[in-house]
Coordinates of C-alpha atoms and ligand atoms in Angstrom, one line a residue:
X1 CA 61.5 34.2 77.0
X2 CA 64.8 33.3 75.2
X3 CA 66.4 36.6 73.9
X4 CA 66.2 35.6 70.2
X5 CA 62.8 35.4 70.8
X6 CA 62.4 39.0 71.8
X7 CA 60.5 41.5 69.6
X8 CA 63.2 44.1 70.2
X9 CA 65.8 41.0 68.3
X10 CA 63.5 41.5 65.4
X11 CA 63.4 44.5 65.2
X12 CA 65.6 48.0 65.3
X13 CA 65.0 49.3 68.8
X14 CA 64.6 52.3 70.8
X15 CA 65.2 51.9 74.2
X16 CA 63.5 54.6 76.8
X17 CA 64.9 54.1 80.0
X18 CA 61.7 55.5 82.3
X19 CA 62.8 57.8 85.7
X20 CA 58.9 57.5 86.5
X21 CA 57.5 60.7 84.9
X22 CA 54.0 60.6 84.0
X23 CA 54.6 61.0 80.3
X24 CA 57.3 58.1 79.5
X25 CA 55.1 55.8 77.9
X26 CA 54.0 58.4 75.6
X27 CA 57.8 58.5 73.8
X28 CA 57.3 54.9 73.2
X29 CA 53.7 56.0 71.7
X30 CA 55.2 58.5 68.9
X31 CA 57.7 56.5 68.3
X32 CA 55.8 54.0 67.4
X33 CA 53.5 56.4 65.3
X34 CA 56.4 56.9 62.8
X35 CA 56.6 52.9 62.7
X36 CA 59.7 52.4 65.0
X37 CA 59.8 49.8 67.1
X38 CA 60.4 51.2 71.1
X39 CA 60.5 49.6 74.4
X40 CA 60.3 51.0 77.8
X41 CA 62.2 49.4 81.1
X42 CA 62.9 51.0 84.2
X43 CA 65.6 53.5 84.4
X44 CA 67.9 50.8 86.7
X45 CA 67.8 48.4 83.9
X46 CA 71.3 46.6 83.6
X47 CA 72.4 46.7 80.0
X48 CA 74.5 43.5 80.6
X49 CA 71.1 42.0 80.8
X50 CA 69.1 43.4 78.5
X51 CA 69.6 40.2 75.8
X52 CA 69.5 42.8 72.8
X53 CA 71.3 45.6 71.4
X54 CA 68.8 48.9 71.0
X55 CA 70.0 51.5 68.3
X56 CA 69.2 54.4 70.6
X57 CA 68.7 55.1 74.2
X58 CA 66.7 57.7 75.7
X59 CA 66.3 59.0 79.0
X60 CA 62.9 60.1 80.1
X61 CA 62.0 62.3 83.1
X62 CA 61.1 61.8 86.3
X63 CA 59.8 63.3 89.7
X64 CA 63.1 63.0 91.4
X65 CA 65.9 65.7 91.9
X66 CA 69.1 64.3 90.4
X67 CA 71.2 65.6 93.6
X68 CA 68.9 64.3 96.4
X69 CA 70.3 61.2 98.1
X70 CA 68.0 58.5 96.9
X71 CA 67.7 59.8 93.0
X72 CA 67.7 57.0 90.9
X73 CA 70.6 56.6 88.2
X74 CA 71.0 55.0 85.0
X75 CA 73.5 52.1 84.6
X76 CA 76.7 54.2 82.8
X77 CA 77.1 50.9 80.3
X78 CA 74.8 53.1 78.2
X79 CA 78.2 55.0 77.0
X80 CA 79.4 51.9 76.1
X81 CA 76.9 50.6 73.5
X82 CA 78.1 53.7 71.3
X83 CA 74.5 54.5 70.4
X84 CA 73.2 57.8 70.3
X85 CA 71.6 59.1 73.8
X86 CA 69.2 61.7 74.0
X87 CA 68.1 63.1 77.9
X88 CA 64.8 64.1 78.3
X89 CA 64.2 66.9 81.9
X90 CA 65.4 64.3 84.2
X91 CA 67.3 62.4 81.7
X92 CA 69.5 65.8 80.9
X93 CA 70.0 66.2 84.3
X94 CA 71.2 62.7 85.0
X95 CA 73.4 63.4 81.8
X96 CA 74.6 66.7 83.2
X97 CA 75.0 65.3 86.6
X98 CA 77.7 62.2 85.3
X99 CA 79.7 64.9 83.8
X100 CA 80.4 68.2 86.5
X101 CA 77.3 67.8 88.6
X102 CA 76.0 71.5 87.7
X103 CA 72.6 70.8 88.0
X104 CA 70.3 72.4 91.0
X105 CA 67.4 73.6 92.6
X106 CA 66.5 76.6 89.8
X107 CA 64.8 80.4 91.0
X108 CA 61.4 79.2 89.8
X109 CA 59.4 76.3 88.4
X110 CA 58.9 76.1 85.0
X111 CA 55.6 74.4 83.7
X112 CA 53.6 75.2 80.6
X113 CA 54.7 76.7 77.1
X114 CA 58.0 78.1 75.6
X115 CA 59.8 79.0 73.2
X116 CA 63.2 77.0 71.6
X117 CA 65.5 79.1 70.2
X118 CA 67.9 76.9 68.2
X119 CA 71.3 78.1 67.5
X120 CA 72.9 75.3 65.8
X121 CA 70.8 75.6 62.3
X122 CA 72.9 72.8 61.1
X123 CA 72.5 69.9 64.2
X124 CA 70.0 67.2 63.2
X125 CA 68.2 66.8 65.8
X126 CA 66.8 70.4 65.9
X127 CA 66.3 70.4 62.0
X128 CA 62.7 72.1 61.5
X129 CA 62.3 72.9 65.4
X130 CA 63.4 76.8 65.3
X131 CA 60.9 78.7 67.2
X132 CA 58.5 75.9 67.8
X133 CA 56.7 76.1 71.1
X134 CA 58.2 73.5 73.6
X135 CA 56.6 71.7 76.7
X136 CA 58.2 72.5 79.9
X137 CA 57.9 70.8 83.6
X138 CA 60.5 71.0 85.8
X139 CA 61.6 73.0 88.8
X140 CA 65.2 71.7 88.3
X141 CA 68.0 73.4 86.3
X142 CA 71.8 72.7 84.8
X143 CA 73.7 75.8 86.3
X144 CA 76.4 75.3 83.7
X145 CA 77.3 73.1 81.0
X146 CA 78.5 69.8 81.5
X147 CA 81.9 68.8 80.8
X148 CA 82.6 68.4 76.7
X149 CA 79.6 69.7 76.3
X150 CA 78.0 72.5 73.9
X151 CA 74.5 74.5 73.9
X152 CA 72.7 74.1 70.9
X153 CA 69.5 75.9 72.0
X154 CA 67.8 78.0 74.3
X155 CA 64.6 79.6 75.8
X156 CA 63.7 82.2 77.5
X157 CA 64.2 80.7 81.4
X158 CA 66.4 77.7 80.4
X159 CA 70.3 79.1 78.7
X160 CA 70.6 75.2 78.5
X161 CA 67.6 73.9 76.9
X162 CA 69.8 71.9 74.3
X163 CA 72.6 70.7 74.7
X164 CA 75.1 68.1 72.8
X165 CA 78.2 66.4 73.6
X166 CA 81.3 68.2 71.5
X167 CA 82.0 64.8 69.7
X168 CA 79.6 62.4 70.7
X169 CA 75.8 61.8 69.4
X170 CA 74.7 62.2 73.5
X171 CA 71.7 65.1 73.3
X172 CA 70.3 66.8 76.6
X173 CA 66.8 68.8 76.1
X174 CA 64.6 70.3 78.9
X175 CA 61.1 70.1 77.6
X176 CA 59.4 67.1 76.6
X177 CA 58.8 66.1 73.0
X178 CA 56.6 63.8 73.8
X179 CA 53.6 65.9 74.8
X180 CA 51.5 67.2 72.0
X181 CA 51.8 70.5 73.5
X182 CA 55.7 70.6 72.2
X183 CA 54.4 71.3 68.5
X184 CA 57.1 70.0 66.8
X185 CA 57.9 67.1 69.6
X186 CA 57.2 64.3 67.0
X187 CA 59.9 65.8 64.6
X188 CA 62.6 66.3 67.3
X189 CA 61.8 62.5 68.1
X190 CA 61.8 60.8 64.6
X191 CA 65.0 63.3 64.1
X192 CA 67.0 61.5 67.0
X193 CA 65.5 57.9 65.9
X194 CA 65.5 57.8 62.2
X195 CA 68.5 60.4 61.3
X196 CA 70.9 60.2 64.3
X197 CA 70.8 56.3 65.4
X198 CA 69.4 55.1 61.6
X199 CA 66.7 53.2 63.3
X200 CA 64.5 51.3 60.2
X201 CA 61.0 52.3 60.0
X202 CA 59.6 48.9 59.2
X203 CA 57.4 48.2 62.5
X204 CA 54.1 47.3 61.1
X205 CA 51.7 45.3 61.9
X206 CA 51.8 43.9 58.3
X207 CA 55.4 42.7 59.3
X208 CA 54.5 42.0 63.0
X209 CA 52.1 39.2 62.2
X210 CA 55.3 37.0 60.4
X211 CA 57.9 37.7 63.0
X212 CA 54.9 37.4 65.7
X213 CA 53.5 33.7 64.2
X214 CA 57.3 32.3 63.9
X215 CA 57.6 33.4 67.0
X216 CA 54.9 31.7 68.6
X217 CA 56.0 28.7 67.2
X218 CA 59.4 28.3 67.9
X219 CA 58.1 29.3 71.9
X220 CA 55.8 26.4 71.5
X221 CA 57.7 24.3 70.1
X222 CA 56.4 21.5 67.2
X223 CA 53.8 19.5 69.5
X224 CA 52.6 21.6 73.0
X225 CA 49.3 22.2 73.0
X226 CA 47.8 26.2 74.1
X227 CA 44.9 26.5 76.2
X228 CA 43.3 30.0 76.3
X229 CA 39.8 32.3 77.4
X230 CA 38.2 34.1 74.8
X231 CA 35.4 36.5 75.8
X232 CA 34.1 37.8 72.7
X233 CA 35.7 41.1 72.9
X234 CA 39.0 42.1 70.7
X235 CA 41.7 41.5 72.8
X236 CA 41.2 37.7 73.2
X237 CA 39.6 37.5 69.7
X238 CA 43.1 38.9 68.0
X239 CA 45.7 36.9 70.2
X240 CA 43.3 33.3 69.5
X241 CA 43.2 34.3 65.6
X242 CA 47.4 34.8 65.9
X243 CA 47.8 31.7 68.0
X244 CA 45.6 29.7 65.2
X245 CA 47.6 31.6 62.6
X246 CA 50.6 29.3 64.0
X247 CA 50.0 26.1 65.7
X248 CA 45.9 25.8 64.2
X249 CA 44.4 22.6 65.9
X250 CA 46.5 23.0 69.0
X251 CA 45.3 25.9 69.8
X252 CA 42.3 25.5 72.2
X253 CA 39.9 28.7 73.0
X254 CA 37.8 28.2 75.9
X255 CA 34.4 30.3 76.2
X256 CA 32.8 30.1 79.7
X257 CA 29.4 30.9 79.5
X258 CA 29.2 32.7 83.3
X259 CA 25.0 33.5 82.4
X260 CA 25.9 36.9 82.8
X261 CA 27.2 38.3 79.0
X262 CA 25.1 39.5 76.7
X263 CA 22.1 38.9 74.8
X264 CA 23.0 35.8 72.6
X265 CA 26.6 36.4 73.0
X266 CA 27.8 32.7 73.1
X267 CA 26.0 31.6 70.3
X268 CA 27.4 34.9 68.7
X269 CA 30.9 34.4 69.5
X270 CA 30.7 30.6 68.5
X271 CA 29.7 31.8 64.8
X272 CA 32.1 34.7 64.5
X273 CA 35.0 32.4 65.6
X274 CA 34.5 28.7 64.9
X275 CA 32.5 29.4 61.1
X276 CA 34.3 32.9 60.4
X277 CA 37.7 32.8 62.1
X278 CA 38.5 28.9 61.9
X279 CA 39.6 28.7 65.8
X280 CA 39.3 25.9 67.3
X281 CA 36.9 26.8 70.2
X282 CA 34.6 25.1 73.1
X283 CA 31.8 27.0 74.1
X284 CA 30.7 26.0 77.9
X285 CA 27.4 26.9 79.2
X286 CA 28.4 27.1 83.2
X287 CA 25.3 30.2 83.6
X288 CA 23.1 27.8 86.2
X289 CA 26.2 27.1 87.9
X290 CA 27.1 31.1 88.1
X291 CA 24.3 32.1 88.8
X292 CA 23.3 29.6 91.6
X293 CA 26.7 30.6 93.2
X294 CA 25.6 34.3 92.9
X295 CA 22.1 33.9 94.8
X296 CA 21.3 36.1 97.4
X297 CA 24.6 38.3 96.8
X298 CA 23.9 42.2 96.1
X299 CA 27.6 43.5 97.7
X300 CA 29.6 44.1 94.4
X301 CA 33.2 43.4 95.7
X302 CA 31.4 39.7 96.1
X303 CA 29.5 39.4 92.9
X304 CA 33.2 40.3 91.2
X305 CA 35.2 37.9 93.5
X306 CA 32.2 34.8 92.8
X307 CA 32.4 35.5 88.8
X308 CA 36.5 35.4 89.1
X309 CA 36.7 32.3 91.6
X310 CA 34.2 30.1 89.5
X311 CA 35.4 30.8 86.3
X312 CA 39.0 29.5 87.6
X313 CA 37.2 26.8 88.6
X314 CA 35.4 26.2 85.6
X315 CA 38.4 26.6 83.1
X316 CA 40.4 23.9 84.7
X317 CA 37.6 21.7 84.8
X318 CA 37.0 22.1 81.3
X319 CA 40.9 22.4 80.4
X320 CA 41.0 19.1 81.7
X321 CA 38.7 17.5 79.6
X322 CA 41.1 18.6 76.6
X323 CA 43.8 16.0 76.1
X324 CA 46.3 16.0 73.7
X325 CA 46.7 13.1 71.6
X326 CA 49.7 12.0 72.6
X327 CA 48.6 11.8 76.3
X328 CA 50.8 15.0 77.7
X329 CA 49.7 17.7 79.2
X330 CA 48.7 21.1 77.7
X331 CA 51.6 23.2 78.3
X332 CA 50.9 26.6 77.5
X333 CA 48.0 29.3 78.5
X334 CA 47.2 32.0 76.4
X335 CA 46.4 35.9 77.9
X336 CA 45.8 38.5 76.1
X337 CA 48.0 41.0 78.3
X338 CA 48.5 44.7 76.0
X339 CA 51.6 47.0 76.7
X340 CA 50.2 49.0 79.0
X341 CA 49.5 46.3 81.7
X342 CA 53.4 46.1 81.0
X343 CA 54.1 49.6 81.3
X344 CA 51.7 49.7 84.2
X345 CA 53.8 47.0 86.1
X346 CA 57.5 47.9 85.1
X347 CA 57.4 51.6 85.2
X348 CA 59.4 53.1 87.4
X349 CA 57.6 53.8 90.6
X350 CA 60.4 55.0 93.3
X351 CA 63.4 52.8 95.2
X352 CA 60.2 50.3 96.9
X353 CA 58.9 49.5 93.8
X354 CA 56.8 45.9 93.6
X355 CA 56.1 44.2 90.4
X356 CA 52.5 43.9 90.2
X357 CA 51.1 40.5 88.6
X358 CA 48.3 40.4 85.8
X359 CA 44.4 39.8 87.0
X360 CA 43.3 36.4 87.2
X361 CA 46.2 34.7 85.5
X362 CA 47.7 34.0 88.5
X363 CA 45.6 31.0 90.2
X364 CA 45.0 29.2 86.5
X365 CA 49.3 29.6 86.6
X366 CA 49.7 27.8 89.7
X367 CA 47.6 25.4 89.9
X368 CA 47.6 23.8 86.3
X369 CA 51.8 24.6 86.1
X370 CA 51.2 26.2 83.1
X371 CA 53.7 28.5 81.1
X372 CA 52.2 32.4 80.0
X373 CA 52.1 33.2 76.4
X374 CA 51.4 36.4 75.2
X375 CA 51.5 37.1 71.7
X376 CA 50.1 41.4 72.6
X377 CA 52.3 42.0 75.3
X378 CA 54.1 44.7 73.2
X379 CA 51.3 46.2 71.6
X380 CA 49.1 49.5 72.1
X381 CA 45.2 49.1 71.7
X382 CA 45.1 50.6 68.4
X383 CA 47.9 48.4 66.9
X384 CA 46.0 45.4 68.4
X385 CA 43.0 47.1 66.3
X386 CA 45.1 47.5 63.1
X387 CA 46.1 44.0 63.5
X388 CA 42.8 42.4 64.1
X389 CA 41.3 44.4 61.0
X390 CA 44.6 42.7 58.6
X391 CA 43.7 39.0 60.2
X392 CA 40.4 39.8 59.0
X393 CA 38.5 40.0 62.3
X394 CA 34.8 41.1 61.6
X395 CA 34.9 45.4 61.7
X396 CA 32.3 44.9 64.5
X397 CA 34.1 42.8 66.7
X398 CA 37.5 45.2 66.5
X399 CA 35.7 48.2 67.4
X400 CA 33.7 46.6 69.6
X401 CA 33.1 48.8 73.5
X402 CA 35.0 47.4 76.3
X403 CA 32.9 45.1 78.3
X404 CA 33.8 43.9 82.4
X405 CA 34.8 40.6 83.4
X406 CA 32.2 40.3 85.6
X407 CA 29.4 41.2 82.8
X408 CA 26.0 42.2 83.1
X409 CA 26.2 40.9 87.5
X410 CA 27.7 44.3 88.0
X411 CA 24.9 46.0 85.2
X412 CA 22.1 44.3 87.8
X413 CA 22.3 46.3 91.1
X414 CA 21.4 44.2 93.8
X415 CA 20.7 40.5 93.4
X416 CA 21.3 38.9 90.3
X417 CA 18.5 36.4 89.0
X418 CA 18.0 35.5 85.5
X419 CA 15.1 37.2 85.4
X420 CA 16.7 40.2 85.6
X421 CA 19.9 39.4 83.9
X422 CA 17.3 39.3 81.2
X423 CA 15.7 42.2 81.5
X424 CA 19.0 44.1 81.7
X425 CA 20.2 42.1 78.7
X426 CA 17.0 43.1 76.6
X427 CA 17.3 46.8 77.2
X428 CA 21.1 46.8 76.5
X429 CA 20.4 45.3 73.1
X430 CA 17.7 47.8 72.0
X431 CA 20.0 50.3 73.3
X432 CA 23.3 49.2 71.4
X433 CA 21.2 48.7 68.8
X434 CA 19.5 52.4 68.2
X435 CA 23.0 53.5 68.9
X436 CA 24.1 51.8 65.7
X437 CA 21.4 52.9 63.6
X438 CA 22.0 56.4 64.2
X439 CA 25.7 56.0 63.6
X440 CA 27.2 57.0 66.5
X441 CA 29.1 54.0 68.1
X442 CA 32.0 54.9 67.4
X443 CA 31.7 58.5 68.7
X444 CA 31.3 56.5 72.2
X445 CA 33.6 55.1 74.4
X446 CA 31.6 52.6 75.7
X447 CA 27.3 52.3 76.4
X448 CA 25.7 50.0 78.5
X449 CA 22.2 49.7 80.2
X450 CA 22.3 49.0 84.0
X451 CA 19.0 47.8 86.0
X452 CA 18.2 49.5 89.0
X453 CA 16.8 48.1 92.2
X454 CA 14.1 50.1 92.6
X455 CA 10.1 49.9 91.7
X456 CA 8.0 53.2 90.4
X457 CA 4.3 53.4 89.3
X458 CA 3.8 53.5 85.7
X459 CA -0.1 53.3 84.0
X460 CA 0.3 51.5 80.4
X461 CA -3.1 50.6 78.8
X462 CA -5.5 51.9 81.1
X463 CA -3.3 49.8 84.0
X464 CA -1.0 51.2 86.6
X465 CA 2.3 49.5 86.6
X466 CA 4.4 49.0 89.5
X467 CA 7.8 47.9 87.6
X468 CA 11.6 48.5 87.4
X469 CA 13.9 51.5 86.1
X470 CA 16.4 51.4 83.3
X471 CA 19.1 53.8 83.8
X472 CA 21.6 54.3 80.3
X473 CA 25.0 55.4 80.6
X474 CA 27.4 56.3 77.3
X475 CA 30.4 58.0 77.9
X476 CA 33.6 59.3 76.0
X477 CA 37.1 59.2 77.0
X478 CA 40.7 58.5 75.7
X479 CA 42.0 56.9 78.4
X480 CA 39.0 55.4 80.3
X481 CA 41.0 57.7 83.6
X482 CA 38.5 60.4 83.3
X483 CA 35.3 60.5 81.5
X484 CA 32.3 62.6 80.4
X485 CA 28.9 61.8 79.4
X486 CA 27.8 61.5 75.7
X487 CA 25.5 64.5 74.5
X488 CA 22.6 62.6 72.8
X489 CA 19.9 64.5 71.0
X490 CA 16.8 64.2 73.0
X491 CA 14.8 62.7 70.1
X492 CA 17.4 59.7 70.6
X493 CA 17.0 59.4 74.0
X494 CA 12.7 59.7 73.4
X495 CA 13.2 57.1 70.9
X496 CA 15.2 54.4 73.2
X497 CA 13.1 54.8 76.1
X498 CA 9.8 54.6 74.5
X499 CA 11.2 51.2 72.5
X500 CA 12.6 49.7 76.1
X501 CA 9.6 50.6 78.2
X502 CA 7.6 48.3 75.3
X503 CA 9.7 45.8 74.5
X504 CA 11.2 44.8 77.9
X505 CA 8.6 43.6 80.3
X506 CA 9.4 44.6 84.0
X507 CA 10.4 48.2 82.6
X508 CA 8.7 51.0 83.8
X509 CA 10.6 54.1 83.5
X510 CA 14.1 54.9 81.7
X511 CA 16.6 57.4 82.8
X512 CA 19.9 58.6 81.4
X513 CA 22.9 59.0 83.9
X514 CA 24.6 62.6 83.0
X515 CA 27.2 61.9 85.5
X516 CA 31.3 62.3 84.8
X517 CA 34.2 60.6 86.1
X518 CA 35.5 61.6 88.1
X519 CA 33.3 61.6 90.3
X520 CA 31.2 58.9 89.4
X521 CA 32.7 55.8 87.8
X522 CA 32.1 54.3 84.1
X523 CA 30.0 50.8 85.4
X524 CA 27.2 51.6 88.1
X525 CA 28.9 49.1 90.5
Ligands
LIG601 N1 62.4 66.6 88.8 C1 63.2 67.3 87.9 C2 62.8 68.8 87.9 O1 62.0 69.2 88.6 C3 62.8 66.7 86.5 C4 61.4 67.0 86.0 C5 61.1 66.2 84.8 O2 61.8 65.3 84.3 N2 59.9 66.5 84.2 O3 63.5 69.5 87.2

């Protein structure tokens, strides 16, 4: 992408250089809370390439030692922009170790809570922080100050745990202000961005969808043509809406219809798009062919690499009935990547670092020699939520649960037959649906129905049964990483599985799986 047409052009700029410590991306976060615009790039960044001028720099932590032989170390160009600098843990002790190298193994390991003790009243960047209790993790200490240096705080095991350059706006602090455990973290961080580098506070998504749309057409120019997958979840939704936003017609949103998603979810999709959200989108109904290819298949590593394969297939295929009018090729192919699939493949992971490339991109890349646009690839989940809410994407839809590529294939253990794609599909809805009713879908992270491949005797009407089991799964979590299991009242759960058991034939019995992650996963398979 051409510098000008960078985000961090259009905005005022934080840049956090990340030394790989578990919390980086979470300055980026706050910052963005108090509507400044951040960006993270590895710590061995070269500012002569960075195509943009940020209004602040910040150093994060990291797992290394600054003194051990392979520590990584920031480009010193940073002086040079004459923008304020503040080092976080590792990013002190980089500062500390460019100027005297007094930084070294300390008597003991410091992890948990403290106390800041600030003795410069009158610094900015400690203004309403006295005596707030400060997150520490580091087994690494300054033994002394660096040179032109001052200490403008302390704690009770770290003399240094603020420090400032004598004339300079270059900061040094040894707890994190990015964890919610430093109470006053936020403050220290809107403190360095908005009072020491003057950083506007104008990101919003209100003014991201104008600098976003002129951006997407100034990339695309006045007559390429954009091809892109839309699955009916938000993600996909929000980036067609933006794309249609700015080039309308010549935006083209592809729906595969893979047999597998949910009840009546293309026909669905089609309304809330085409009639509701004007996009310009081609529903294709390849189920027979998906489900042919998945007969006889229960392993499901398989079923996932079938559903990925054939839809690469089938999006060419259809991509290729879409010609332009002038006769040229489509140029362009929409993905709906989010920052932390960016984060995820730039943060700093060590010296052998590999750049790891986005899911199933790749193939449609190659083969059709198309060019990636992605209109999210700087946003967080909720921003892509705010935004979808102010393009006036159905409440529904923005809020909707997360939902696998590979659909309901991996919600039918064992083989996957439309028969029971059905019957998974029908108990899923009732399920979803009572969950709605009583108000509590937004409570969970995500709820599905699996079908199990197993058969247990039932009597209904006088008959015995010999029929299939429904397990139900909700769960809540923040970051999808670990998991628990929703508590439902146990007149909800009576009320779902008497409804299922007589609504869905080929249902005998219904279970609810009160299993965490770790150890057990979200999906079943
Ligand atoms: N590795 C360094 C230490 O142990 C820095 C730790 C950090 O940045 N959290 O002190």
């Amino acid at each position: 992408m051409a510098a000008d047409e960078q985000v961090s052009n259009m905005f005022d700029t934080i840049l956090v250089l990340d030394f790989g410590s578990q919390y980086s991306h979470l300055i980026t976060r706050r910052l963005r809370e108090f509507n400044i615009y951040a960006e993270m790039l590895p710590c061995t960044q070269k500012i002569s390439e960075l195509g943009w001028t940020p209004k602040g720099v910040i150093l994060s932590g990291g797992p290394y030692s600054v003194y051990a032989e392979d520590a990584p170390h920031v480009d010193h160009a940073i002086f040079d922009l004459n923008v304020p600098i503040l080092g976080i843990c590792y990013g002190m002790q980089e500062l500390a170790w460019i100027n005297g190298k007094q930084v070294g193994r300390g008597d003991k390991r410091e992890y948990g809570p403290s106390t800041l003790n600030v003795l410069d009243d009158a610094n900015p960047l400690f203004k309403g922080m006295n005596n707030s209790t400060v997150w520490m993790s580091h087994g690494d200490k300054l033994h002394g100050l660096p040179t032109g240096y001052k200490t403008i705080a302390t704690s009770d095991n770290s003399p240094f745990c603020g420090v400032v350059h004598e004339t300079k706006p270059i900061y040094g602090i040894q707890f994190h202000p990015e964890v919610t455990h430093s109470t006053q973290g936020k403050t220290l961080l809107k403190n360095f961005a908005v009072d020491l580098c003057h950083a506007k506070q104008n990101w919003t998504m209100e003014n991201f969808i104008d600098t976003e749309i002129n951006r997407i057409r100034k990339l695309v120019g006045p007559t390429a043509e954009v091809i892109g997958a839309v699955s009916g979840g938000v993600d996909s939704t929000v980036a067609s809406k933006l794309m249609t936003e700015a080039i309308g017609e010549r935006f083209h949103a592809i729906l595969v219809d893979n047999g597998v998603l949910r009840l009546n979810e293309a026909a669905n999709v089609k309304k809330t798009l085409v009639e509701g959200l004007g996009i310009n989108l081609n529903v294709v109904d390849a189920s027979e062919e998906f489900l042919t290819k998945l007969k006889g298949v229960t392993d499901p590593e398989k079923k996932r690499k079938i559903i990925g394969n054939t839809f690469i297939h089938v999006f060419e295929r259809e991509a290729e009935k879409i010609k332009p009018k002038d006769g040229k090729d489509i140029e362009f192919l929409l993905q709906g990547t989010l920052y932390p699939d960016v984060i995820e493949s730039i943060s700093f992971k060590g010296p052998s670092q590999t750049i790891k490339t986005h899911h199933n991109v790749g193939g449609l890349l190659e083969n059709m020699k198309l060019k990636l646009i992605e209109p999210l690839r700087e946003l967080f989940k909720d921003e892509v939520r705010h935004l979808g809410e102010l393009l006036g994407i159905p409440h529904d839809l923005v809020w909707r649960h997360p939902f696998p590529g590979p659909g309901i294939a991996i919600r039918v253990l064992g083989e996957v037959t439309k028969e029971q794609v059905e019957i998974a599909r029908k108990a899923d809805n009732i399920y979803i649906e009572e969950i709605k009713q009583a108000g509590l879908y937004n409570q969970i992270s995500q709820a599905f129905a699996c079908l199990l491949p197993v058969k247990s005797v039932g009597v209904m009407g006088d008959q015995r049964t010999y029929d299939q089991v429904i397990a139900l799964r909700a769960i809540e979590t923040t970051d999808f990483m670990t998991a628990d299991w929703f508590p439902f009242e146990h007149s909800f759960l009576k009320k779902v599985a008497a409804r299922i058991v007589n609504e869905v034939d080929g249902v005998a019995r219904v279970t609810y799986d009160i299993t965490s992650k770790p150890p057990a996963t979200v999906e079943w398979e």
